[in-house]
Each structure stands twice: as structure tokens, then as C-alpha cells.
PDB file of C-alpha atoms in Angstrom:
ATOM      1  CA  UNK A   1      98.001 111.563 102.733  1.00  0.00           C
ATOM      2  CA  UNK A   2      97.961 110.376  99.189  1.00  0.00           C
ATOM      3  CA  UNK A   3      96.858 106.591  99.094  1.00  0.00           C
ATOM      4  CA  UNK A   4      98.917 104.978  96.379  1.00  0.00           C
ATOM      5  CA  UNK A   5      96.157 101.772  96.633  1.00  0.00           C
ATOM      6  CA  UNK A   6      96.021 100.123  93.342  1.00  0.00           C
ATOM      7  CA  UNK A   7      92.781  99.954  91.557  1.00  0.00           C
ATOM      8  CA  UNK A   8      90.098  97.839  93.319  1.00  0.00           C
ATOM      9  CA  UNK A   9      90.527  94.356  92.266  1.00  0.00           C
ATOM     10  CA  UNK A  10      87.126  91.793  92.294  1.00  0.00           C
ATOM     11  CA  UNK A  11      89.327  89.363  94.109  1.00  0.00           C
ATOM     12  CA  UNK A  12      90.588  91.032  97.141  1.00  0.00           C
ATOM     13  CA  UNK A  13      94.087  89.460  98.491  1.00  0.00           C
ATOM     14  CA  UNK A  14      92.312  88.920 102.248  1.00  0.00           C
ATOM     15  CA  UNK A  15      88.551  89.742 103.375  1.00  0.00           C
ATOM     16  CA  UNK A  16      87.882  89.301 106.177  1.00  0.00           C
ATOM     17  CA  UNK A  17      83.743  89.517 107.412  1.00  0.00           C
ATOM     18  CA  UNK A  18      82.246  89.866 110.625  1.00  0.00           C
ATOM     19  CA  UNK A  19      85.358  89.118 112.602  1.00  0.00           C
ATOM     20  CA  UNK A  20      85.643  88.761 116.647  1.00  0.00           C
ATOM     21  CA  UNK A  21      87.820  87.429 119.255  1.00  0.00           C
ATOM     22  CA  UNK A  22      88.238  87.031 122.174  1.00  0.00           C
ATOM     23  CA  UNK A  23      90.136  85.644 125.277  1.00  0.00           C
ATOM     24  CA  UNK A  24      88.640  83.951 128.328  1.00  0.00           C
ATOM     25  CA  UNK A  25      85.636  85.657 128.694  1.00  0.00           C
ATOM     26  CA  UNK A  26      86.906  89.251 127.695  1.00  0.00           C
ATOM     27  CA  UNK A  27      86.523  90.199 123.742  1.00  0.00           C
ATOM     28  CA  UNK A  28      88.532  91.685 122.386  1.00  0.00           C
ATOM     29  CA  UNK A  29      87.167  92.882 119.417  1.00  0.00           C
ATOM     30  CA  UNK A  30      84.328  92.396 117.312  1.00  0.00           C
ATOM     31  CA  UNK A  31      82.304  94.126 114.003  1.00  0.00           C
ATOM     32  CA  UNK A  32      85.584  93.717 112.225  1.00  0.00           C
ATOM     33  CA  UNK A  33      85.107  94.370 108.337  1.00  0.00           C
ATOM     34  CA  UNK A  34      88.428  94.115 105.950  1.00  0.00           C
ATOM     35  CA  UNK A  35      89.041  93.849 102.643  1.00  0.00           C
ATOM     36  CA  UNK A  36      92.957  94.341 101.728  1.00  0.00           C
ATOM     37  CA  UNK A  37      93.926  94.966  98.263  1.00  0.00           C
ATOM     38  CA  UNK A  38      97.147  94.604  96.301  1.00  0.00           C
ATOM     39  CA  UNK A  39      99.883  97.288  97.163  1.00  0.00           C
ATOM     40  CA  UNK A  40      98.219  98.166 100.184  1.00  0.00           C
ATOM     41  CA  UNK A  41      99.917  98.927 103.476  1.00  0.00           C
ATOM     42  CA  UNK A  42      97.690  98.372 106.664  1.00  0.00           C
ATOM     43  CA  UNK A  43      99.084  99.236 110.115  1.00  0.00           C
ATOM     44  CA  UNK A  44      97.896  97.678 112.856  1.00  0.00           C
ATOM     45  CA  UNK A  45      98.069  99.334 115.625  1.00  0.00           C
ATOM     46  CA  UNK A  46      96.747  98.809 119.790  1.00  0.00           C
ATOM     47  CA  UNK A  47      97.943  97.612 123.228  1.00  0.00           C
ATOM     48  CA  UNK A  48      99.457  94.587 124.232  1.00  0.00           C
ATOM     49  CA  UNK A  49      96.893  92.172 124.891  1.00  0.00           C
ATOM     50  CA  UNK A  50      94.543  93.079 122.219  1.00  0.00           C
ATOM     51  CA  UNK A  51      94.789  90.628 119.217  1.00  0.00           C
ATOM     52  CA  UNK A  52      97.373  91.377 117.021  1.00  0.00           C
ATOM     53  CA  UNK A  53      98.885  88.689 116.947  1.00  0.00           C
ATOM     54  CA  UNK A  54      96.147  86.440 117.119  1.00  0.00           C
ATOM     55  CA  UNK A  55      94.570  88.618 114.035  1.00  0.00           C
ATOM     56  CA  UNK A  56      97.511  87.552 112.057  1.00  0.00           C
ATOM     57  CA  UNK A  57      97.667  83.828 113.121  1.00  0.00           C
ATOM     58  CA  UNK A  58      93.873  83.822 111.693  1.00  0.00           C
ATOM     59  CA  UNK A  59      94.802  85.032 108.530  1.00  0.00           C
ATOM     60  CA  UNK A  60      97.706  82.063 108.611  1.00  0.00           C
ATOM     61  CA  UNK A  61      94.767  79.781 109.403  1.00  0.00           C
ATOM     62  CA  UNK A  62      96.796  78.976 112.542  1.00  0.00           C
ATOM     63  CA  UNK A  63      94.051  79.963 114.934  1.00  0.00           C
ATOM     64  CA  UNK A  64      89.768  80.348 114.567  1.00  0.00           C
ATOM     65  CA  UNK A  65      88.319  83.332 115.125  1.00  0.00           C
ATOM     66  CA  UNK A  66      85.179  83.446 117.387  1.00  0.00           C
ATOM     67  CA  UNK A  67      83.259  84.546 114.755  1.00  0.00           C
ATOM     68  CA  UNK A  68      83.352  85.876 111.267  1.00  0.00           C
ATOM     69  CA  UNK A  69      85.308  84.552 108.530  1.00  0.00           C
ATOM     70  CA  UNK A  70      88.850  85.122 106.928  1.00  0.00           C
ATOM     71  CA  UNK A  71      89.376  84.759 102.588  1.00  0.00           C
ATOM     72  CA  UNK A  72      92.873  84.528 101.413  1.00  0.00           C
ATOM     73  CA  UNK A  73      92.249  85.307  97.519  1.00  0.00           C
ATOM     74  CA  UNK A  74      88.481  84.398  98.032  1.00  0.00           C
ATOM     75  CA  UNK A  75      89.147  80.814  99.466  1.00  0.00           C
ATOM     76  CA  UNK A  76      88.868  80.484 103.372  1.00  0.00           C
ATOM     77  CA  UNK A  77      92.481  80.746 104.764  1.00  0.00           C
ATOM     78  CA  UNK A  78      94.810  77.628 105.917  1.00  0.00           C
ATOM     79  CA  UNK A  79      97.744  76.363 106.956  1.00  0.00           C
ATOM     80  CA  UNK A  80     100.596  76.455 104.715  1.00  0.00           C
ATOM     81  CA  UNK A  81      99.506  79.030 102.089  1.00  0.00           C
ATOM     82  CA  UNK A  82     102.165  79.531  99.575  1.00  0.00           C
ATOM     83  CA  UNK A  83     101.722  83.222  98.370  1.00  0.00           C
ATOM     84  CA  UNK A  84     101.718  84.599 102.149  1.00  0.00           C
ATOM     85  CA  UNK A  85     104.863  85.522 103.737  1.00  0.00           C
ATOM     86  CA  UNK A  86     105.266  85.733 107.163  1.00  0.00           C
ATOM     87  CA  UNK A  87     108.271  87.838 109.391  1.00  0.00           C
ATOM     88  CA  UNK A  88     107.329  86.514 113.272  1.00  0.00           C
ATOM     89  CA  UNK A  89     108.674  88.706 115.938  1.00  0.00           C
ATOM     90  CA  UNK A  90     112.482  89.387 116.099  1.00  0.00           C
ATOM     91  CA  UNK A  91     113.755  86.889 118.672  1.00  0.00           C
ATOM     92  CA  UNK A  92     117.671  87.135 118.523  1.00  0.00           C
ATOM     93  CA  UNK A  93     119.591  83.968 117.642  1.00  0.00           C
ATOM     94  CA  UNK A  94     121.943  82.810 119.822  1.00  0.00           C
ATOM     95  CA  UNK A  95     125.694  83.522 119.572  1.00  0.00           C
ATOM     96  CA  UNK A  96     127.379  79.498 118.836  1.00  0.00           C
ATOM     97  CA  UNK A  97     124.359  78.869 116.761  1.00  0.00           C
ATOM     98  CA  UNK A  98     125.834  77.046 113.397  1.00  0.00           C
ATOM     99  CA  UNK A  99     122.906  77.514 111.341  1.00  0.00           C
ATOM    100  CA  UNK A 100     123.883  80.183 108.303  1.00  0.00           C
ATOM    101  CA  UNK A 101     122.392  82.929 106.833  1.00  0.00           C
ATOM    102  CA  UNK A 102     121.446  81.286 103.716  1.00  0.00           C
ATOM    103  CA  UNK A 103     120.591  77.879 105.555  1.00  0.00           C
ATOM    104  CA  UNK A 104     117.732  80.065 106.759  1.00  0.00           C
ATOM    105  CA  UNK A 105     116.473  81.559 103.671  1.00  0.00           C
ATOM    106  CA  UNK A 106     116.796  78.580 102.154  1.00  0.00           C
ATOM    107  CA  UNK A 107     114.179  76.812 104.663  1.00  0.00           C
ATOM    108  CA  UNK A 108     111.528  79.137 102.897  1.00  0.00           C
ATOM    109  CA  UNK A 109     112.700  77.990  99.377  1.00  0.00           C
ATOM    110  CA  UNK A 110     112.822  74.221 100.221  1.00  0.00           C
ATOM    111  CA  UNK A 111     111.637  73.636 103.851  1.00  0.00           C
ATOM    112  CA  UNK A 112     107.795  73.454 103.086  1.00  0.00           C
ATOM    113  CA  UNK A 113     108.383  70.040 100.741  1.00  0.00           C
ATOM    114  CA  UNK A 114     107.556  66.480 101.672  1.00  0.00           C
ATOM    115  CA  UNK A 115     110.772  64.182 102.728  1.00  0.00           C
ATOM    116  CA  UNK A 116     114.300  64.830 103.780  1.00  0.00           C
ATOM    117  CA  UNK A 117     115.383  68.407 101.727  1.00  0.00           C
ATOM    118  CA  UNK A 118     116.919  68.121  98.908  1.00  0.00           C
ATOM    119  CA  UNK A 119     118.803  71.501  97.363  1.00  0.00           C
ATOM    120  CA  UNK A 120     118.551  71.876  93.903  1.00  0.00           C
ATOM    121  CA  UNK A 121     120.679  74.356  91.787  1.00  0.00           C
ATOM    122  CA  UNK A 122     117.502  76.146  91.166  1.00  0.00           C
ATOM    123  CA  UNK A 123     116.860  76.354  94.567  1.00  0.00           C
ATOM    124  CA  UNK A 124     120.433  78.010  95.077  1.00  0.00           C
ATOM    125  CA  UNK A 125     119.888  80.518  92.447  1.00  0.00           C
ATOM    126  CA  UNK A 126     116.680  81.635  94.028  1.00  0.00           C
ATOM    127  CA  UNK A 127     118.584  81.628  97.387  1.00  0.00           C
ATOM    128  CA  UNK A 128     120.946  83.841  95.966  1.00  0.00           C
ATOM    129  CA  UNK A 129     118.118  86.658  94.435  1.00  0.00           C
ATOM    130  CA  UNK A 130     117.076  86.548  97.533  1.00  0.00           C
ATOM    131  CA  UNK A 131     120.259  87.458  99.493  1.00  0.00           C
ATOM    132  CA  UNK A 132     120.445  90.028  96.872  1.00  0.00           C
ATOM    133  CA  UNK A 133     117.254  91.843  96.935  1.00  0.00           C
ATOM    134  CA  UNK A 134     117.808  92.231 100.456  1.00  0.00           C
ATOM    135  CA  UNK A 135     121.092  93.696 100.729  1.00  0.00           C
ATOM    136  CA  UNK A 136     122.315  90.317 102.667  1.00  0.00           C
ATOM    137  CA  UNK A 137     124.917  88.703 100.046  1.00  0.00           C
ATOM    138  CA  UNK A 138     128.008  89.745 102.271  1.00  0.00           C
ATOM    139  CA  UNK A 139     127.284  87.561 105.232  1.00  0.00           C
ATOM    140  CA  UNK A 140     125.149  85.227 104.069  1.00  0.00           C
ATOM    141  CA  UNK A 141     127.696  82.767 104.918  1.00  0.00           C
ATOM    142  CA  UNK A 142     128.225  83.682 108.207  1.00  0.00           C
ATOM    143  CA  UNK A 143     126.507  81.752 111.058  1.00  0.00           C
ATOM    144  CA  UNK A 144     123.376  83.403 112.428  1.00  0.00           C
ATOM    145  CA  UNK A 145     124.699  83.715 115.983  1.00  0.00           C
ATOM    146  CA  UNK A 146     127.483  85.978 114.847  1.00  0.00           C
ATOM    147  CA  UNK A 147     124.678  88.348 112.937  1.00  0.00           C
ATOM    148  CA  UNK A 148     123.381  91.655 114.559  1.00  0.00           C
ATOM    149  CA  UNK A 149     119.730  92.137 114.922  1.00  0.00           C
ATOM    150  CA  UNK A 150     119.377  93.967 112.029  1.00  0.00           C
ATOM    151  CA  UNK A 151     121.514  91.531 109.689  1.00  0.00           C
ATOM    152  CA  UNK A 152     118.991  88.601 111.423  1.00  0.00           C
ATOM    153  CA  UNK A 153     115.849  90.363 109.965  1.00  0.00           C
ATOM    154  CA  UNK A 154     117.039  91.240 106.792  1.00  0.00           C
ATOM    155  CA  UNK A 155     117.643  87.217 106.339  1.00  0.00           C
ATOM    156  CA  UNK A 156     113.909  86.776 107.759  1.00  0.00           C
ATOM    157  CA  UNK A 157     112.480  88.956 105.489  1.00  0.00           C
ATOM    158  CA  UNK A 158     114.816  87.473 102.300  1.00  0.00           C
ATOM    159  CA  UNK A 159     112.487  83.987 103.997  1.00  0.00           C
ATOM    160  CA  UNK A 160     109.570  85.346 103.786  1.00  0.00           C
ATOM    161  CA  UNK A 161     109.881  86.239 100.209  1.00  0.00           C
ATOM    162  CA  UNK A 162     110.571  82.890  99.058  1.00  0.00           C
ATOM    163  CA  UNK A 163     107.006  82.058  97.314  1.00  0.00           C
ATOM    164  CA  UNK A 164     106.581  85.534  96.050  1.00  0.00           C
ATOM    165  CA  UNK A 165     104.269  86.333  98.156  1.00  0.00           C
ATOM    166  CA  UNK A 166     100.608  88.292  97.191  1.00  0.00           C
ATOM    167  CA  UNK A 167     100.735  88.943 100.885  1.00  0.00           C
ATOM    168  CA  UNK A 168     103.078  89.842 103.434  1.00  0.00           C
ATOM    169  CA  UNK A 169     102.362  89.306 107.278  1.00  0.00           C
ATOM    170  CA  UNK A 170     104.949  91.335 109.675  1.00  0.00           C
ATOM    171  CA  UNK A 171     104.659  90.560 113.269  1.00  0.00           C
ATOM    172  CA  UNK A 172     106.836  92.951 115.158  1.00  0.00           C
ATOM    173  CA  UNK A 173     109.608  92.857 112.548  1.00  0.00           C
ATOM    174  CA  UNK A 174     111.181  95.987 113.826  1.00  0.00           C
ATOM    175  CA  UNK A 175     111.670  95.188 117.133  1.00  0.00           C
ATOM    176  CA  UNK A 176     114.928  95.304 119.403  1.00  0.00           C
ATOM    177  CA  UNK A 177     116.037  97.677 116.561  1.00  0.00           C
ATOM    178  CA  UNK A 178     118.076 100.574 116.050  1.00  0.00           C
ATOM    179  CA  UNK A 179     116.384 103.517 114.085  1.00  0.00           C
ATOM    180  CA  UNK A 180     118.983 102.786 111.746  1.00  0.00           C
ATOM    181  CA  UNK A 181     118.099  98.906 110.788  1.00  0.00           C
ATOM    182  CA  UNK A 182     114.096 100.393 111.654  1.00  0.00           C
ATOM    183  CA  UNK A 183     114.643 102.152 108.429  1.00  0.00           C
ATOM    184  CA  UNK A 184     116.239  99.706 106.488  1.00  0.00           C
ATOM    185  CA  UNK A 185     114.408  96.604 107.016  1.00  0.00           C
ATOM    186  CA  UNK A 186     111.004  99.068 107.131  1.00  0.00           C
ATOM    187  CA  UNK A 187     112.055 100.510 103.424  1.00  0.00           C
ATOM    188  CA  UNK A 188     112.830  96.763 102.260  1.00  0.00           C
ATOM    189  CA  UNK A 189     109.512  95.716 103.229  1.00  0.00           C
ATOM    190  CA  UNK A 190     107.581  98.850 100.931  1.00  0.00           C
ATOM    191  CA  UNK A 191     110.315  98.656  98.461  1.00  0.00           C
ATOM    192  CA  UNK A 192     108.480  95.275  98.036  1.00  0.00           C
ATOM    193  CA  UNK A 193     105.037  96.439  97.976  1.00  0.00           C
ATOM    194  CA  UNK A 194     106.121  99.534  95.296  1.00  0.00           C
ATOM    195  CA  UNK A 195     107.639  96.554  93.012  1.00  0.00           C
ATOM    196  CA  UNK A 196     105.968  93.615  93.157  1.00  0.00           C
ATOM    197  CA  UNK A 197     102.187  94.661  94.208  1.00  0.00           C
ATOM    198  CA  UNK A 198     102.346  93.165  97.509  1.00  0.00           C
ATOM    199  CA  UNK A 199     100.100  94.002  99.768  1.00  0.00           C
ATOM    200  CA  UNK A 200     101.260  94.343 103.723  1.00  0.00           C
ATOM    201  CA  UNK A 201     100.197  94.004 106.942  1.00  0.00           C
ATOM    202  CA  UNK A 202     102.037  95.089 109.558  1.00  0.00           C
ATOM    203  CA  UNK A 203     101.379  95.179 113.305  1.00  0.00           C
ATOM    204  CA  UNK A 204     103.401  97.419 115.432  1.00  0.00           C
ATOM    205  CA  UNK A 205     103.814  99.228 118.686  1.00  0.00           C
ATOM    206  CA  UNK A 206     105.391 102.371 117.123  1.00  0.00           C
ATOM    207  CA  UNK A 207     104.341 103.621 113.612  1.00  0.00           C
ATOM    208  CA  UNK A 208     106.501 106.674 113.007  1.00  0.00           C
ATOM    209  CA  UNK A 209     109.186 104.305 111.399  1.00  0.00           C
ATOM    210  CA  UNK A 210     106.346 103.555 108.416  1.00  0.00           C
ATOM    211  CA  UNK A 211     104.055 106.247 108.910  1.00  0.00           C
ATOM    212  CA  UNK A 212     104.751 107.489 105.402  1.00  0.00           C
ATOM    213  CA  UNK A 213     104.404 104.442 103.939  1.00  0.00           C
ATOM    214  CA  UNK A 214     101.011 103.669 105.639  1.00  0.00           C
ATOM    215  CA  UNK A 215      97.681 103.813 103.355  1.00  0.00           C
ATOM    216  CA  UNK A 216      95.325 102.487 106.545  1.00  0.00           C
ATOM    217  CA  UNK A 217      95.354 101.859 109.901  1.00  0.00           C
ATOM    218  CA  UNK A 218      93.642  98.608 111.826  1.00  0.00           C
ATOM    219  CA  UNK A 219      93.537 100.397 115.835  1.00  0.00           C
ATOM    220  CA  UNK A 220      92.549  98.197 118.241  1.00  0.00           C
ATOM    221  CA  UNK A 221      91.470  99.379 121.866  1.00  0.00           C
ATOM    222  CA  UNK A 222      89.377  98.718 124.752  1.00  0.00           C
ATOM    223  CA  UNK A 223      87.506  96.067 122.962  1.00  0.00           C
ATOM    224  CA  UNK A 224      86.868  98.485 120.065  1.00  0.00           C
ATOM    225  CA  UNK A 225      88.277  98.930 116.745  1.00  0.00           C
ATOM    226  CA  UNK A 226      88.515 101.665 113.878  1.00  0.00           C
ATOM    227  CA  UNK A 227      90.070 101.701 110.600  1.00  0.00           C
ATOM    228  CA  UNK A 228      90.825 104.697 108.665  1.00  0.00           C
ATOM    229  CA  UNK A 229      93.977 106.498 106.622  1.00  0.00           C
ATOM    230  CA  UNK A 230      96.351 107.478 109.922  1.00  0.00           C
ATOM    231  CA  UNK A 231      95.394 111.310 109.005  1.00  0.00           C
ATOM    232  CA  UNK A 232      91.557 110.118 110.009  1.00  0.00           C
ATOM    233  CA  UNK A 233      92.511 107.435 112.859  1.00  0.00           C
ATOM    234  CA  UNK A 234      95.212 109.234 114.664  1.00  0.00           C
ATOM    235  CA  UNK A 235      93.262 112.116 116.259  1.00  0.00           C
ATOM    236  CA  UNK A 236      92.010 113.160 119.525  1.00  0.00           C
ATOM    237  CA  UNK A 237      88.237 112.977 119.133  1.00  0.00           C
ATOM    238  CA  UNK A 238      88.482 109.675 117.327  1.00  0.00           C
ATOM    239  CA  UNK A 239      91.024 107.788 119.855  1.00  0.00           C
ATOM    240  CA  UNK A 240      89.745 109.745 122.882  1.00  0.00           C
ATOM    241  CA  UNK A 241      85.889 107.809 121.776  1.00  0.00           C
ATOM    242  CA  UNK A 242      88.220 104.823 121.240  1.00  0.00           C
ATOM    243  CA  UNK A 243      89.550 104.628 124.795  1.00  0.00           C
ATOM    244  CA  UNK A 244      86.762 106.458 126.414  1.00  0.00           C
ATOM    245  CA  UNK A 245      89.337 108.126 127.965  1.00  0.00           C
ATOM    246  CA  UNK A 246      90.705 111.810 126.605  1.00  0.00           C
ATOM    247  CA  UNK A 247      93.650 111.075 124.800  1.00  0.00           C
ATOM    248  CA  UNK A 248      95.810 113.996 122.986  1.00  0.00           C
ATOM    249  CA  UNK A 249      97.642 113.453 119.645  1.00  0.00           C
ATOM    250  CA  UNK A 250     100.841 115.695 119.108  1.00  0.00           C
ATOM    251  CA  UNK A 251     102.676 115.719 115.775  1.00  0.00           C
ATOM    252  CA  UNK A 252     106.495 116.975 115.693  1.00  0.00           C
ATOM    253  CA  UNK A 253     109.212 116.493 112.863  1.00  0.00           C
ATOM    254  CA  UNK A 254     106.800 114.315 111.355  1.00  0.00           C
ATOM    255  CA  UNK A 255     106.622 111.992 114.228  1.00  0.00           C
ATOM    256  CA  UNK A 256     102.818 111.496 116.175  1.00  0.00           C
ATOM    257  CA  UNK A 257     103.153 111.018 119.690  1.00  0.00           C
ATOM    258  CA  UNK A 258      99.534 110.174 121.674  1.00  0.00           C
ATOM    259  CA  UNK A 259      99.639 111.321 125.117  1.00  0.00           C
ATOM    260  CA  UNK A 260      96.683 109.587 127.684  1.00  0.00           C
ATOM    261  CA  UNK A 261      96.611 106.289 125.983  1.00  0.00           C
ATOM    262  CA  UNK A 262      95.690 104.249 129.317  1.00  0.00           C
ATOM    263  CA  UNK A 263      98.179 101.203 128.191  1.00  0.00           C
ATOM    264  CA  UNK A 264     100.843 104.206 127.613  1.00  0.00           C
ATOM    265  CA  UNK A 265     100.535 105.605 131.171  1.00  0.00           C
ATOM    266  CA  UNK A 266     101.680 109.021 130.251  1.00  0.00           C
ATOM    267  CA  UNK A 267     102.964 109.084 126.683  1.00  0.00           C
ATOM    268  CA  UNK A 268     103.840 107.287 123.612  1.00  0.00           C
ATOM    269  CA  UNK A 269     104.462 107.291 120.090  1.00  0.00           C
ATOM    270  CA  UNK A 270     101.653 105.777 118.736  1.00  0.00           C
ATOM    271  CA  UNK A 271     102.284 102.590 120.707  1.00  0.00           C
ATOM    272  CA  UNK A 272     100.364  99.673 119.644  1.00  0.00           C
TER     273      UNK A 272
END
């Protein structure tokens, strides 16, 4: 695979040194050495259970690691960082829910300020290039209850682009999809990388939907980790010493399915 990485910058957009975590007394991994850079796309990849999340609430400065230390533009990472947008996981709102498309988007222009909101014309213009860039001008108008799944997380990612992000966080985003909104929101997320210089991250339990958009992968196992290109992670030898278990790695129509992963019980397409 040809990386399409920008050139190295001094500054990366996160580092991340040393990190481990854990939960109870189980770890769940440790050693882990990152430095993302702008325009890259990172996978992350593993079971459920093994940090994912928690990896990405760390770089939010939501939650400590056990060790090690997370840099957001070479300053320690924290609560409320402008120039990192988030997508959480796809939880589907409610039909009779009143709140409208653009009421949400606008939350990421406006809903971060001190005192009651106030909506400037400004505001509604950047509301509006929002809506735009992500396809989501026809029913932005339309209350979020009445919105398919994939209609709901094109609005969430329109949010997330609100502070022009450096950095863009994706928990999950295509989940409870069809392969058809899979496709869409996935291309919407690397259309902004391509553009704007935005670097990704983007944990997943399936990475066929952005496998050609991937430049690394962040796999997580077993209390182990690896991180490599997908042609050098997603392998036998390398996952079988991963899971300590032998694990087989099939590719078809350019789609990799790993067969043995122990959290798979038979088969899977590169579940994570």
C-alpha cells in the first residue's frame, strides 16, 4: 500500500509515550509508542474489551492512562480541546425527538461557549457549510427522530467539524449501518483528511469499509499491541504471535477476513 502520509512535521498532531492501561487488575495494554501526523489515517483495530475506547477518551483528556503520557500538538491533552473532533458511537435518536438536524450541528458551532447560547448570523453561515460539505442540506430541518441512521451520522460528523479540526476522533461511527451509508459517511470522513490535512483516528470492529483509505493500523489483543501499515499487521504469523493462538488471514474481492481470532469464535472480517 502506498502511504499518502504527509511529510514528517516537528510538531506531531498527538504523541503519545509509554502508554498503558488497564482495568481491574487485568492490563490491557502497555509499551504503547505513537506519534500521528497530519493526513494520517490510523485504524484501530481489537476485541471488545480491550481499550479502544478508553484510548480515545485519553486522547480527549477524559480519562488517565496508567502510565505514559498523551501530547495533543506537543501540550499534554485536556478537556475541551478545540481543534479535535469527536464522532461517539452511533446511538439512534429516538423517533418524537424535536431536536433538528441543524440544532445539532449547531451545538458544535456554539454549544462549547460560556452562558445561555446565543446564535449569531456567523454562526448560521458556518452551520450552513457545514450541512453542505456533508451532503445534509435537504433535511437539515427535519427533526432528528424522523432521520435514518445514516442521515444521523452524516449530521454528527457535519458536528464534529465545527472547529476545523487538526484531529478527528471516530468511535464506532459506522455502526448499525448499511454498506451503503458505510461508504458514504467512511468517504466523508477521508474526503476530509485528502482536503484539509486532517489527521484520523478511527476505531472499528470491521476495516474492509476503510481499508483503502488506511495508512496504519493500532491492533490491540490479548494484552498486546502492534502497529504497522495493514499489509504488515494483517497477517498470519504476526496476529497468530498476537493472540498466541494460530489465526489465518484470507483476502477476497479486496475484503480480509481473519479466521481463529479467539474473540471471533470462528471467523470475522477483521473484527476489532
Amino acid at each position: 500500500m502506498t502511504s499518502r502520509v504527509a511529510p514528517a512535521d516537528p510538531v506531531p498532531v498527538l504523541s503519545i509515550r509509554g502508554g498503558a492501561l488497564g482495568f481491574g487488575d487485568r492490563a490491557l495494554w502497555s509499551g504503547l509508542d505513537l506519534d500521528v501526523r497530519p493526513e494520517e489515517f490510523i485504524a484501530v483495530l481489537g476485541g471488545n474489551g480491550t481499550g479502544k475506547t478508553s484510548l480515545l477518551r485519553a486522547m480527549l483528556g477524559e480519562q488517565q492512562l496508567d502510565a505514559g503520557e498523551v501530547l495533543v500538538g506537543g501540550h499534554p491533552a485536556h478537556r475541551g480541546h478545540r481543534r479535535i473532533g469527536y464522532i461517539p458511537q452511533q446511538k439512534i435518536v429516538p423517533p418524537g425527538t424535536p431536536l433538528r438536524g441543524r440544532d445539532l450541528v449547531m451545538l458544535g458551532v456554539n454549544g462549547q461557549r460560556y452562558g445561555p447560547p446565543i446564535t449569531t448570523r456567523a454562526d448560521r453561515e458556518t452551520v450552513d457549510a457545514l450541512l453542505d460539505a456533508v451532503g445534509a442540506t435537504a433535511y437539515a430541518d427535519r427533526p432528528l427522530g424522523s432521520l435514518s441512521g445514516g442521515e444521523q451520522q452524516r449530521l454528527r460528523v457535519a458536528q464534529s467539524l465545527a472547529d476545523d479540526p487538526t484531529l478527528l476522533l471516530c468511535d464506532e461511527p459506522l455502526m448499525s449501518l448499511d454498506l451503503q451509508h458505510q461508504r458514504a459517511v467512511s468517504e466523508l470522513i477521508d474526503a476530509r483528511r485528502r482536503e484539509h490535512g486532517t489527521a484520523i483516528i478511527f476505531v472499528t470492529h470491521d476495516i474492509n469499509p476503510v481499508l483503502g483509505m488506511v495508512d496504519r493500523v493500532v491492533y490491540f489483543a490479548h494484552g498486546r499491541l502492534t502497529i504497522g501499515t495493514p499489509d504488515e499487521v494483517l497477517r498470519d504469523d504476526v496476529l497468530s504471535r498476537l493472540y498466541d493462538t494460530p489465526v489465518e488471514v484470507f483476502r477476497s474481492h479486496g475484503r480480509v477476513i481473519v479466521v481463529g481470532a479467539p474473540e471471533a469464535g470462528h471467523h470475522h472480517e477483521v473484527s476489532a
